[in-house]
CSV table of C-alpha atoms in Angstrom, one decimal:
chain,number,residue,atom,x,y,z
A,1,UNK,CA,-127.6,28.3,74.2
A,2,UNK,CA,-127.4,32.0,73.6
A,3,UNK,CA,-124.0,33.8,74.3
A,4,UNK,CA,-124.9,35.2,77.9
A,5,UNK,CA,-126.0,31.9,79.4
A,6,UNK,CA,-122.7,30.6,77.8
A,7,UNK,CA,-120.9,33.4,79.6
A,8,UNK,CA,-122.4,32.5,83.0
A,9,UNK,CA,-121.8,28.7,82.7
A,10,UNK,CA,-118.6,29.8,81.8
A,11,UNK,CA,-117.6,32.0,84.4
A,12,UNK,CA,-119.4,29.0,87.3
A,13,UNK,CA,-116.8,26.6,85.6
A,14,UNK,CA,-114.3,28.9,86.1
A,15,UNK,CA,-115.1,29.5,89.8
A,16,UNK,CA,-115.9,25.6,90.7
A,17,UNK,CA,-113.1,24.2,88.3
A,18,UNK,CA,-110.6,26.5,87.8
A,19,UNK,CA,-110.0,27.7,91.5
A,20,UNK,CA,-110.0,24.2,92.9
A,21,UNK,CA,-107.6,23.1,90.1
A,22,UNK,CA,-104.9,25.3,90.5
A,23,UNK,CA,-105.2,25.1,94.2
A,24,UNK,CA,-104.7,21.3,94.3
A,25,UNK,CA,-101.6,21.3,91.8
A,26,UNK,CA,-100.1,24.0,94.3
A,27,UNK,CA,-100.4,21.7,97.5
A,28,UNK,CA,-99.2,18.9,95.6
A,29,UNK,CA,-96.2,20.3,94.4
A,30,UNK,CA,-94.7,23.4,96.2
A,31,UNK,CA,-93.0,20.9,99.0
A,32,UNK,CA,-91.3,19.4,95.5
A,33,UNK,CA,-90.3,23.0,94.4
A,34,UNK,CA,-88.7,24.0,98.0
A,35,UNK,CA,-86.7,20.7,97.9
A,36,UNK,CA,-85.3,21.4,94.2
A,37,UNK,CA,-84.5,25.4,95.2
A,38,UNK,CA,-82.5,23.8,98.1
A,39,UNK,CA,-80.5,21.2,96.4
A,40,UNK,CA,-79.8,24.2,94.0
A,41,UNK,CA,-78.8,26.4,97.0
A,42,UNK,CA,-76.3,23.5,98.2
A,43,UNK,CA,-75.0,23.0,94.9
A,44,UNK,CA,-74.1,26.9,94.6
A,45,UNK,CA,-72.5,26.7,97.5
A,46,UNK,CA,-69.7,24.8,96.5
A,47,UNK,CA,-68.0,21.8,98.7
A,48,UNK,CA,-66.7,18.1,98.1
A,49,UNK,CA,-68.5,16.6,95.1
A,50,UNK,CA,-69.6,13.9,97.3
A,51,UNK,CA,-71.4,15.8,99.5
A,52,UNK,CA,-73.2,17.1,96.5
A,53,UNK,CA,-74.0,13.6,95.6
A,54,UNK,CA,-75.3,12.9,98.7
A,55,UNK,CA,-77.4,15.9,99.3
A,56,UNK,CA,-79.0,14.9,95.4
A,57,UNK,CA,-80.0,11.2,96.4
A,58,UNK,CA,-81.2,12.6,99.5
A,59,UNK,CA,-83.2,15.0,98.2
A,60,UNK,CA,-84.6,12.6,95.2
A,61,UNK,CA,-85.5,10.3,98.1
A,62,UNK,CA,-87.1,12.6,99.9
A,63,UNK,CA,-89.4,13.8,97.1
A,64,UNK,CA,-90.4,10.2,96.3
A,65,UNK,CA,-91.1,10.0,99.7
A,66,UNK,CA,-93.5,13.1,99.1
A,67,UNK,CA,-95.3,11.4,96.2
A,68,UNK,CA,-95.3,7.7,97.3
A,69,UNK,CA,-94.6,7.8,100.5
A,70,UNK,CA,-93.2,3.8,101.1
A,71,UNK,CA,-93.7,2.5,97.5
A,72,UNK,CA,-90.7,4.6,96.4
A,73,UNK,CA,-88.6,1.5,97.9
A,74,UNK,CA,-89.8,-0.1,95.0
A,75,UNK,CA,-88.3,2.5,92.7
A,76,UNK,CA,-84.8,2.4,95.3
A,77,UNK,CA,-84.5,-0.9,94.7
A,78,UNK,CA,-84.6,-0.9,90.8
A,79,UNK,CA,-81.6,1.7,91.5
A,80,UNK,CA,-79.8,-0.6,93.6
A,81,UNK,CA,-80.6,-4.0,91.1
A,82,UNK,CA,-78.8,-1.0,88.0
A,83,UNK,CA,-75.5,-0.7,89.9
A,84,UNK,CA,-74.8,-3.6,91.2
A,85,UNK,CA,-75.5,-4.8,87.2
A,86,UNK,CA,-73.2,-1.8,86.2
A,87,UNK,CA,-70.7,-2.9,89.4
A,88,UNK,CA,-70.4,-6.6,88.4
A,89,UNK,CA,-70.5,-6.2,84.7
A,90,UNK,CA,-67.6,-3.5,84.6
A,91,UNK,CA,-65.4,-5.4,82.5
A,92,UNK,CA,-68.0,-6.2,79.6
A,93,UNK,CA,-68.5,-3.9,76.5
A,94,UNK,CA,-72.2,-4.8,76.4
A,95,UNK,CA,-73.1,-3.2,79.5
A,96,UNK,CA,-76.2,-1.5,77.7
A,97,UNK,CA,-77.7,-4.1,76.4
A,98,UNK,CA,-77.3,-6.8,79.5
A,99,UNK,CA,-78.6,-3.8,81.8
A,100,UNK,CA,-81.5,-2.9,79.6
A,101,UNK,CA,-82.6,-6.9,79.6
A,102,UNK,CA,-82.5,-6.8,83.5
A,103,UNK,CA,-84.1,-4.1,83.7
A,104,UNK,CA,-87.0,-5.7,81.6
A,105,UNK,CA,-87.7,-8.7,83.4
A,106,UNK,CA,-87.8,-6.6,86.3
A,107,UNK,CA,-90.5,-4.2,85.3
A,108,UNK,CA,-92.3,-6.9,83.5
A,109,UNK,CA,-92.4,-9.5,87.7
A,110,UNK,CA,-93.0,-6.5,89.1
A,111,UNK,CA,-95.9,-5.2,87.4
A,112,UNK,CA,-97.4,-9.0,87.3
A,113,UNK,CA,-96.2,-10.6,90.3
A,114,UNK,CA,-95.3,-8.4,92.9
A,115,UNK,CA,-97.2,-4.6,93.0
A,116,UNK,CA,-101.3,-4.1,92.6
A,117,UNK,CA,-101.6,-2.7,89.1
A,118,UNK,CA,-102.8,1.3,91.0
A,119,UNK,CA,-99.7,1.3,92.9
A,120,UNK,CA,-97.5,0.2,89.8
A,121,UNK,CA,-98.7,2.8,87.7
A,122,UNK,CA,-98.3,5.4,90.6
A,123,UNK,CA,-94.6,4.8,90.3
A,124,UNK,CA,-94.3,3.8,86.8
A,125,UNK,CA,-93.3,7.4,85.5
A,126,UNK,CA,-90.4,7.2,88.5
A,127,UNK,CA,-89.2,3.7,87.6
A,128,UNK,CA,-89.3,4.7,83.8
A,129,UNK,CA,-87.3,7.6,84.6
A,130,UNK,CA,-84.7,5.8,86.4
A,131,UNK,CA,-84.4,3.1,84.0
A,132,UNK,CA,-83.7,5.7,81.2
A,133,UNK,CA,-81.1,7.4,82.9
A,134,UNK,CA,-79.4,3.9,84.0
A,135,UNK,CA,-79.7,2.5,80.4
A,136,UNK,CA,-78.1,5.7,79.0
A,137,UNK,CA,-75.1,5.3,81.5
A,138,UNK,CA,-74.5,1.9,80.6
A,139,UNK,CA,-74.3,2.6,76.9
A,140,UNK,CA,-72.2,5.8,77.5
A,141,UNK,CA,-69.9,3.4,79.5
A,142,UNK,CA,-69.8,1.0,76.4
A,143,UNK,CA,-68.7,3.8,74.5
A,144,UNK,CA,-66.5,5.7,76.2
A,145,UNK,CA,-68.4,8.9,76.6
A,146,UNK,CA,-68.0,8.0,80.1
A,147,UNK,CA,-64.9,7.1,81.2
A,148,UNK,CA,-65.4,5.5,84.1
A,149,UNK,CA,-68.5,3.7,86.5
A,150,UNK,CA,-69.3,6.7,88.9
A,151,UNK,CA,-69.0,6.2,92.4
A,152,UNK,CA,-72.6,5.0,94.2
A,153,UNK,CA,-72.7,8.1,95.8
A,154,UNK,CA,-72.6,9.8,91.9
A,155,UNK,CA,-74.7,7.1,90.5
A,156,UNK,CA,-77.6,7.7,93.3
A,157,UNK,CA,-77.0,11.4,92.7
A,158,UNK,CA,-77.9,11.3,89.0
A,159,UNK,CA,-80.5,8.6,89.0
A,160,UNK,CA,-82.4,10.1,92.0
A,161,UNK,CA,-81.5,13.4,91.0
A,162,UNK,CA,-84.7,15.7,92.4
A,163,UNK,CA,-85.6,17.8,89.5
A,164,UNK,CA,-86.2,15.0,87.5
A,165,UNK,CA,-87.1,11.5,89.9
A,166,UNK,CA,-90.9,12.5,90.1
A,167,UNK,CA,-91.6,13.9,86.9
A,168,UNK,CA,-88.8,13.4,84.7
A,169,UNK,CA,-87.6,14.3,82.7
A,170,UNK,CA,-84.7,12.0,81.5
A,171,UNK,CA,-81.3,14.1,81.1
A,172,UNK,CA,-77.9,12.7,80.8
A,173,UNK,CA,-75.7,11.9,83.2
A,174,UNK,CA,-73.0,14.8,81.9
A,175,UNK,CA,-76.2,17.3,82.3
A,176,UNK,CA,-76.1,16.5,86.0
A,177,UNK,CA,-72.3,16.9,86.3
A,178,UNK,CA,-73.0,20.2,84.7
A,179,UNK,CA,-76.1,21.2,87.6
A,180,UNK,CA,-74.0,20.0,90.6
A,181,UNK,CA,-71.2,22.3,89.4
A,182,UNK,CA,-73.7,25.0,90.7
A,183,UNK,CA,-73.8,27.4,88.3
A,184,UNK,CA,-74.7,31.2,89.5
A,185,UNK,CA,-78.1,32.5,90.5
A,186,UNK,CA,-79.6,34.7,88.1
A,187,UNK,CA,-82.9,36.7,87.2
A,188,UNK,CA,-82.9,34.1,84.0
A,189,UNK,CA,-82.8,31.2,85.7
A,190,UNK,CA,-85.5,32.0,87.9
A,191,UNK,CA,-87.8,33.5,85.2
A,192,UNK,CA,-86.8,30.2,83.1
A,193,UNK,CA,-88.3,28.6,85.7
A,194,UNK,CA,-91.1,30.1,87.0
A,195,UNK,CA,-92.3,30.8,83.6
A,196,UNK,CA,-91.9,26.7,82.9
A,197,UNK,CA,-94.1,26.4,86.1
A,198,UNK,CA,-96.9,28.6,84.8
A,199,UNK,CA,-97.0,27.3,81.4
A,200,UNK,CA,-97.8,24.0,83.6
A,201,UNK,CA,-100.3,25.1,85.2
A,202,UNK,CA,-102.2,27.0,82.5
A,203,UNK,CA,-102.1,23.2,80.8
A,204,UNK,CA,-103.5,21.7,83.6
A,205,UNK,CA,-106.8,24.1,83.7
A,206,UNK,CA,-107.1,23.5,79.7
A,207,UNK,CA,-107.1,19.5,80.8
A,208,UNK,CA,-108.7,19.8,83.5
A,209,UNK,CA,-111.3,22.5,83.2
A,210,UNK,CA,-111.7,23.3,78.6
A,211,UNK,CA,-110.7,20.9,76.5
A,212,UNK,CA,-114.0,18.7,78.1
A,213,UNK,CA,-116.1,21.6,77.4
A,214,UNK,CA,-115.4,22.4,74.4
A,215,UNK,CA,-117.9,21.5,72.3
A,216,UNK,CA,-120.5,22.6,71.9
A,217,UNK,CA,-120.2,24.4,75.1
A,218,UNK,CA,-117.2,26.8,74.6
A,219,UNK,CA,-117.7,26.1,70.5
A,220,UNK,CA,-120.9,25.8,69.6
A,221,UNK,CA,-120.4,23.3,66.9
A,222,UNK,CA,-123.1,20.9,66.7
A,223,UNK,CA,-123.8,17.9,63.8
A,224,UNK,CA,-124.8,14.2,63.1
A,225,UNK,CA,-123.6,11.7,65.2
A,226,UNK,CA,-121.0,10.9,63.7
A,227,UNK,CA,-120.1,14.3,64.0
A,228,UNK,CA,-120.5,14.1,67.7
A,229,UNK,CA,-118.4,11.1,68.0
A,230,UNK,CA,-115.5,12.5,66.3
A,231,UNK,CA,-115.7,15.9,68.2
A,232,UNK,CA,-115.7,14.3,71.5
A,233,UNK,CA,-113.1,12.2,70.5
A,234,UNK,CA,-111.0,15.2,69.7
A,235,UNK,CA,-112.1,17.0,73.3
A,236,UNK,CA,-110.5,13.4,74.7
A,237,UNK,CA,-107.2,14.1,72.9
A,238,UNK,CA,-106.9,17.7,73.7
A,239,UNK,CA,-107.9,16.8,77.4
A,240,UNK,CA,-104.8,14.3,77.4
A,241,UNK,CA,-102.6,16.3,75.2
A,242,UNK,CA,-102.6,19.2,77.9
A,243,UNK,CA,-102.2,16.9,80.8
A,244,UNK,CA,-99.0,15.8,79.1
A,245,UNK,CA,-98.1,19.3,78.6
A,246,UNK,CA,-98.8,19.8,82.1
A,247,UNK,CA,-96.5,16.9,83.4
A,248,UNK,CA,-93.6,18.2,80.6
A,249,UNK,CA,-93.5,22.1,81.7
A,250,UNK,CA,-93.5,21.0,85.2
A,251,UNK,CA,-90.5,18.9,85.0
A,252,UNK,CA,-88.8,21.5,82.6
A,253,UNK,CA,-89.9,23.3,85.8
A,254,UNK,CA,-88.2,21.7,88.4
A,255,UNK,CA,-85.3,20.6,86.4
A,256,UNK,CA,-84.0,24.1,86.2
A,257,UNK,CA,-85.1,25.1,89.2
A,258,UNK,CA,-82.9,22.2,91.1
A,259,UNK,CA,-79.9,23.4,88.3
A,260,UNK,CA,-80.3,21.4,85.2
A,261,UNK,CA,-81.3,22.5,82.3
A,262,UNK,CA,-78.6,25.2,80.5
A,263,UNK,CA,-76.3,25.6,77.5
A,264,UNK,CA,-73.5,27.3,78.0
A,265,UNK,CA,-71.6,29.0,75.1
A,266,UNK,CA,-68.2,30.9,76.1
A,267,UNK,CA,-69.8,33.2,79.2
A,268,UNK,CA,-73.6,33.2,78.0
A,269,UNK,CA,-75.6,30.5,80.0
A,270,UNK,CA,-79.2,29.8,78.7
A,271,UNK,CA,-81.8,28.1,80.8
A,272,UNK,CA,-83.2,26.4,77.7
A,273,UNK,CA,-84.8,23.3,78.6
A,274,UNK,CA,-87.6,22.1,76.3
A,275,UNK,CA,-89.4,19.0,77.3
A,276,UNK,CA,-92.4,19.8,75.3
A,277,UNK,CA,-93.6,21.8,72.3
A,278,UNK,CA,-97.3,22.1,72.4
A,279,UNK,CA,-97.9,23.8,69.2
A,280,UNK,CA,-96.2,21.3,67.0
A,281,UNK,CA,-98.4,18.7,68.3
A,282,UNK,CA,-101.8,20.9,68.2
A,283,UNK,CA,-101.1,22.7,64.7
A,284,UNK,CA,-98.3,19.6,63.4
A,285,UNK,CA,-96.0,19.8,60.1
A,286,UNK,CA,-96.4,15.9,60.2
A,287,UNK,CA,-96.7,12.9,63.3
A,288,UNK,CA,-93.4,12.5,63.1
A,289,UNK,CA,-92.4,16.0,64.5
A,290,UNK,CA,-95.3,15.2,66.7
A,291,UNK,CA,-93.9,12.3,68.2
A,292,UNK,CA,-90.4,14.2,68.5
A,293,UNK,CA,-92.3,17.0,69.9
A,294,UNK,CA,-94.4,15.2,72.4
A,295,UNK,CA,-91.0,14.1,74.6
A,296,UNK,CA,-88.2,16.2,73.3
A,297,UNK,CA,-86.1,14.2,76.0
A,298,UNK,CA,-87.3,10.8,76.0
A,299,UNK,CA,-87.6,11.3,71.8
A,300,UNK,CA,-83.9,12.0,72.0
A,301,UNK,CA,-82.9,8.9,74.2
A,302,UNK,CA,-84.9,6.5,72.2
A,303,UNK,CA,-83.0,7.8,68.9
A,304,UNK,CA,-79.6,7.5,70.8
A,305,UNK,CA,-80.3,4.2,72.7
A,306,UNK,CA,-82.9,2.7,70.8
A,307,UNK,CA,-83.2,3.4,67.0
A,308,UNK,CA,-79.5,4.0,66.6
A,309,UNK,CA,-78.6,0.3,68.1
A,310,UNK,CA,-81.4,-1.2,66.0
A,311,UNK,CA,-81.0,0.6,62.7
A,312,UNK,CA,-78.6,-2.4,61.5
A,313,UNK,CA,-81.7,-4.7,61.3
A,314,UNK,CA,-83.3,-1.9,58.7
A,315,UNK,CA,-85.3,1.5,58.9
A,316,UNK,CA,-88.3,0.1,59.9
A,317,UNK,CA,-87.1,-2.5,61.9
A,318,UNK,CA,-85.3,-0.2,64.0
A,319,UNK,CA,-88.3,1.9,64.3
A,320,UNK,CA,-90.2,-1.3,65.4
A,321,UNK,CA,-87.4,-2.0,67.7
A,322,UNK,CA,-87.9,2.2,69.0
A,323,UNK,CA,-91.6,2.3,69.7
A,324,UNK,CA,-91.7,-1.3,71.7
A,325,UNK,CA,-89.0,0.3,73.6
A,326,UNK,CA,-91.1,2.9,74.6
A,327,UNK,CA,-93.9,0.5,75.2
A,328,UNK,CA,-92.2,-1.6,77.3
A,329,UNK,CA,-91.0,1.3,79.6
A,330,UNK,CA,-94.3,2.9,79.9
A,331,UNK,CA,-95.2,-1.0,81.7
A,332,UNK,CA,-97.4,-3.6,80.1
A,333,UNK,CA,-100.4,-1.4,79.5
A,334,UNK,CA,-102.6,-2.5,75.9
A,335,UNK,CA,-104.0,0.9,75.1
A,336,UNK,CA,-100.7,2.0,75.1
A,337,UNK,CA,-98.9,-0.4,73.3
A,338,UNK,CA,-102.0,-0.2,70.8
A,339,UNK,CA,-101.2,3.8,70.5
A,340,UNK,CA,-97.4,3.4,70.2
A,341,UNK,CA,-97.9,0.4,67.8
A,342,UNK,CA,-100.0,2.3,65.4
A,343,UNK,CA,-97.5,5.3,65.8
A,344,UNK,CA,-94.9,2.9,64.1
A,345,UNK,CA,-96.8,2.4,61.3
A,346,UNK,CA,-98.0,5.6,60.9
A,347,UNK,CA,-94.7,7.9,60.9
A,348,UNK,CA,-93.0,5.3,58.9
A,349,UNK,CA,-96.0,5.3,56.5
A,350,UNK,CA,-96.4,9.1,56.8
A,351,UNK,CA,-92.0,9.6,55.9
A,352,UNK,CA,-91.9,7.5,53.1
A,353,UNK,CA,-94.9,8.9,51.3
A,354,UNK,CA,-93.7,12.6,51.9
A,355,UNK,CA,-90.0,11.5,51.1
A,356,UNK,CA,-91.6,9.7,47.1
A,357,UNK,CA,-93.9,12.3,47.1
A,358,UNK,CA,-91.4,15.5,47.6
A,359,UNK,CA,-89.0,13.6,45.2
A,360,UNK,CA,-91.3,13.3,42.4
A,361,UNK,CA,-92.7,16.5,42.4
A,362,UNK,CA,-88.8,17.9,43.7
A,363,UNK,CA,-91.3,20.0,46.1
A,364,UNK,CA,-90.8,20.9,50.2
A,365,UNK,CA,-93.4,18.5,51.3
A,366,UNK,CA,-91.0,15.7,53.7
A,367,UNK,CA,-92.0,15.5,57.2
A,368,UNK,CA,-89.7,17.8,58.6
A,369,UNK,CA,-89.2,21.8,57.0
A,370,UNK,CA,-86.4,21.8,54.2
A,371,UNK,CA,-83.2,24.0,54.7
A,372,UNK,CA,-83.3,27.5,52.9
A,373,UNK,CA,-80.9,25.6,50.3
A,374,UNK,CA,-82.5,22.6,49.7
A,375,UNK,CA,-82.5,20.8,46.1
A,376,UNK,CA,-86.4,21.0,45.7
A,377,UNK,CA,-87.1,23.1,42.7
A,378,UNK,CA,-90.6,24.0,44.1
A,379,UNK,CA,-90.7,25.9,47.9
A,380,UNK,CA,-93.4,28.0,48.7
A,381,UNK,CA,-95.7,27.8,45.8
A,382,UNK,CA,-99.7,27.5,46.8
A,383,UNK,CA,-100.0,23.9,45.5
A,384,UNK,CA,-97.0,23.0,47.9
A,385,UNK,CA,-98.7,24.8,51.0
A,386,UNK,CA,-101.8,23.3,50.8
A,387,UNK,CA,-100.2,19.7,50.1
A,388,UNK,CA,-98.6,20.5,53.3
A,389,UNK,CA,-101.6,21.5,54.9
A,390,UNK,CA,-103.1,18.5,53.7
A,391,UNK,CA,-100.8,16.7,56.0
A,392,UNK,CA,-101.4,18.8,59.0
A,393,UNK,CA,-104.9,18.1,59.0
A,394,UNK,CA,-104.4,14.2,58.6
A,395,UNK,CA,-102.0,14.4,60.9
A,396,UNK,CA,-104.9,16.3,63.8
A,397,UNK,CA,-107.6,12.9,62.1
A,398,UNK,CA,-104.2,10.5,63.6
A,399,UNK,CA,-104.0,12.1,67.1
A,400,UNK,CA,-108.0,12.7,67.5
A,401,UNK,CA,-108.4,8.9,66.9
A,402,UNK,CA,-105.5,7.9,69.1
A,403,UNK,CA,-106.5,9.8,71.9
A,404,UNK,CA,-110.0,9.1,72.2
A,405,UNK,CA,-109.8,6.7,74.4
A,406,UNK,CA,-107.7,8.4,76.8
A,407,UNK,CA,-111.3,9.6,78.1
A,408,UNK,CA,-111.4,11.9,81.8
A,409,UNK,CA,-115.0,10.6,81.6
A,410,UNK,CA,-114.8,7.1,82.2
A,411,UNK,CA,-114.4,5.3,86.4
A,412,UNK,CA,-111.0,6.2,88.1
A,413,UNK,CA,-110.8,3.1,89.4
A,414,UNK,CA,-110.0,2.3,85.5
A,415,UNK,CA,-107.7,5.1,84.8
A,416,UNK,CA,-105.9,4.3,87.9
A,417,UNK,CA,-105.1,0.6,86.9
A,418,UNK,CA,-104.9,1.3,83.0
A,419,UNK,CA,-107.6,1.4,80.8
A,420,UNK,CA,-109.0,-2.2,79.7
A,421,UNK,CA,-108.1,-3.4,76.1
A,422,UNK,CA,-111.8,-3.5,75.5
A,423,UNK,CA,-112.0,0.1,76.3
A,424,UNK,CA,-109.4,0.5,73.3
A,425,UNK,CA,-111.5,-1.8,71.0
A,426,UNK,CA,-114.5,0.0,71.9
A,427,UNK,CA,-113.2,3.7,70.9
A,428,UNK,CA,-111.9,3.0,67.8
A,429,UNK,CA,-114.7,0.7,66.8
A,430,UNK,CA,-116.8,3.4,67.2
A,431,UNK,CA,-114.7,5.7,64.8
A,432,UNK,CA,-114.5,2.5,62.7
A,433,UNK,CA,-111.2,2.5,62.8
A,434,UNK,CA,-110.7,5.1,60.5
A,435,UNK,CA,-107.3,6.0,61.4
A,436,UNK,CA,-105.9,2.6,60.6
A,437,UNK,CA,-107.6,2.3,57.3
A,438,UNK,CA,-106.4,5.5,56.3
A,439,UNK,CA,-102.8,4.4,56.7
A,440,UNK,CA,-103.3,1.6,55.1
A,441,UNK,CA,-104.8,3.6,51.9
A,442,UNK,CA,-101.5,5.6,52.2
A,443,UNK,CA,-99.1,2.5,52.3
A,444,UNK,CA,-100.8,1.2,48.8
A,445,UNK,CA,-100.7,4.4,47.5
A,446,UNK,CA,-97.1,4.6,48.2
A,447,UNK,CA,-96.6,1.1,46.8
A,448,UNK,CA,-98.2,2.0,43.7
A,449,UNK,CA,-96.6,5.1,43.2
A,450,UNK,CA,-93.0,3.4,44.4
């Protein structure tokens, strides 16, 4: 294909795809937007906490309302089930961990027994999001960060909080104390914002309306088929990479936009929030600042909640312990559980090879960037950089396998009720899995090296 006929399909993908996209992201989200600028506007103006409370679970039900329309009772109930646990177990000092087992089994009857799998995963992000932000109560309760069991009208006001019930993202329940204080209205606030917003919808179209295209198309790289295999494995993982992007902007999005969001130091208030950071996942140091990267949020609560409970049984125990966490919360769904599984083993893999690695050779090569005054004799030397760059690229082979089989291609009917475990099986047997093996060559290596 010579450059002007890839111009012109170009341009009639832009006009088909590109237009209808960001239309349908609009309509589906602007009623969302109006409700979070409101609850702002109420919070700003001041009143009775309560009333603020109020006007938050209101709101948050409202939106689900928007998105679900009668399934969110499903996710109103899971709030209800959390306090009356927090209510009746007030007295305990293992509110964290009784609450998180509750909330288990009920994910797990609901997803088997009670809900058809597309209207389960409809509401899974919601449910997930609540859970996290009930969870993270109960184990600041435990230990004293907060003092007391809100009231229900504050405990509906932070789990159903609107900038964050559809689309998360998880913040903690001192965050929302801060947003229903109603900080002022400012020009950086609303650029914060609106800038998040964009970013989210300039992901969608690369989901939606690029990364399928890319090659050879919009990159006219061409090869064996193997070749072909591998680079429309990668167009999968971009296509799904920006489609998380596009869910993590938009809730940084509406997060600030309802309030939430800011640091304050002495008079200076930045509207700071980062759910994601695309370019360490697409150009990655290492997976484990991709993993970090890919949630900031949710990476955070799993460290707190998760990994630093756990970390008694041993490092990569805990880290066990951390990803079926995770699993479990994104609902019983094998292609996932298969992608956070092999995670596991690959960051743990990944941080102790660096970690012997940079200590044999005293060189900056760990997973995450040294400190200016390091120990490591050896910093920015060529053979360092490219040992680094080494990394990156296996890092790019890990996520290019794991995300091929998150493919746009395949029936909706499929994507809809989770994709089959032999629709896992399948993509990585046709990459042979490559990915595994190649952790595995790294865990001897380390062995032998050890």
């Amino acid at each position: 294909m010579d450059m002007s006929s890839r111009l012109l399909v170009v341009q009639q993908l832009a006009e088909s795809c590109g237009v209808s996209t960001v239309q349908q992201g609009l309509q589906q989200v602007w009623r969302l937007l109006l409700l979070c600028l409101i609850c702002r506007l109420c919070f700003r103006l001041g009143g009775v906490s309560t009333v603020k409370h109020v006007v938050s679970a209101l709101s948050g039900v409202y939106g689900l309302f928007l998105f679900f329309e009668l399934h969110m009772l499903w996710v109103l109930w899971l709030c209800a089930l959390c306090y009356l646990v927090l209510l009746l177990s007030r007295h305990s000092s293992s509110r964290g961990l009784f609450l998180s087992v509750v909330i288990l089994i009920y994910l797990l009857v609901g997803e088997l027994h009670l809900i058809d799998m597309v209207t389960w995963h409809k509401i899974r992000g919601s449910q997930m999001v609540v859970a996290m932000k009930a969870i993270s109560l109960a184990f600041d309760l435990d230990r004293g960060t907060v003092g007391s069991l809100p009231s229900p009208a504050e405990f509906l006001g932070y789990v159903l909080f609107v900038g964050t019930v559809v689309f998360g993202p998880w913040i903690s329940f001192s965050t929302y104390q801060n947003a229903i204080e109603g900080t002022k209205l400012s020009w950086l606030w609303l650029r914060s914002s609106s800038l998040s917003l964009l970013k989210s919808q300039i992901c969608l179209l690369v989901s939606t309306c690029v990364a399928p295209y890319l090659f050879p198309l919009l990159i006219p790289i061409y090869g064996s088929t193997v070749t072909q295999k591998w680079l429309h494995a990668y167009e999968n993982a971009v296509s799904f990479h920006f489609s998380n992007y596009f869910v993590g902007h938009l809730s940084e999005g509406t997060s600030m936009l309802a309030g939430a969001g800011f640091t304050e130091e002495k008079d200076n208030i930045r509207w700071d929030m980062r759910v994601v950071k695309p370019l360490s996942v697409e150009m990655p140091r290492s997976m484990v600042l991709v993993v970090t990267s890919w949630n900031i949020p949710m990476s955070r609560w799993l460290k707190t909640y998760a990994f630093k409970n756990a970390v008694k049984l041993g490092t990569f125990p805990a880290i066990l312990v951390t990803y079926t966490a995770s699993a479990l919360l994104h609902g019983l769904s094998f292609h996932l559980g298969a992608v956070l599984l092999s995670l596991s083993f690959i960051t743990y893999v990944e941080h102790v090879l660096r970690k012997k690695l940079a200590s044999i050779f005293s060189a900056c090569i760990l997973s995450r960037a040294c400190t200016s005054d390091c120990s490591h004799q050896h910093k920015k030397e060529y053979w360092v950089m490219l040992l680094n760059l080494v990394f990156s690229f296996l890092a790019i082979f890990h996520l290019t396998y794991l995300g091929s089989m998150f493919d746009p291609g395949v029936d909706e009917q499929e994507v809809e009720e989770g994709y089959a475990a032999i629709h896992t099986i399948q993509r990585w047997s046709e990459l042979n899995w490559a990915s595994h093996w190649v952790v595995f060559a790294c865990w001897v290596f380390y062995r032998l090296i050890q």
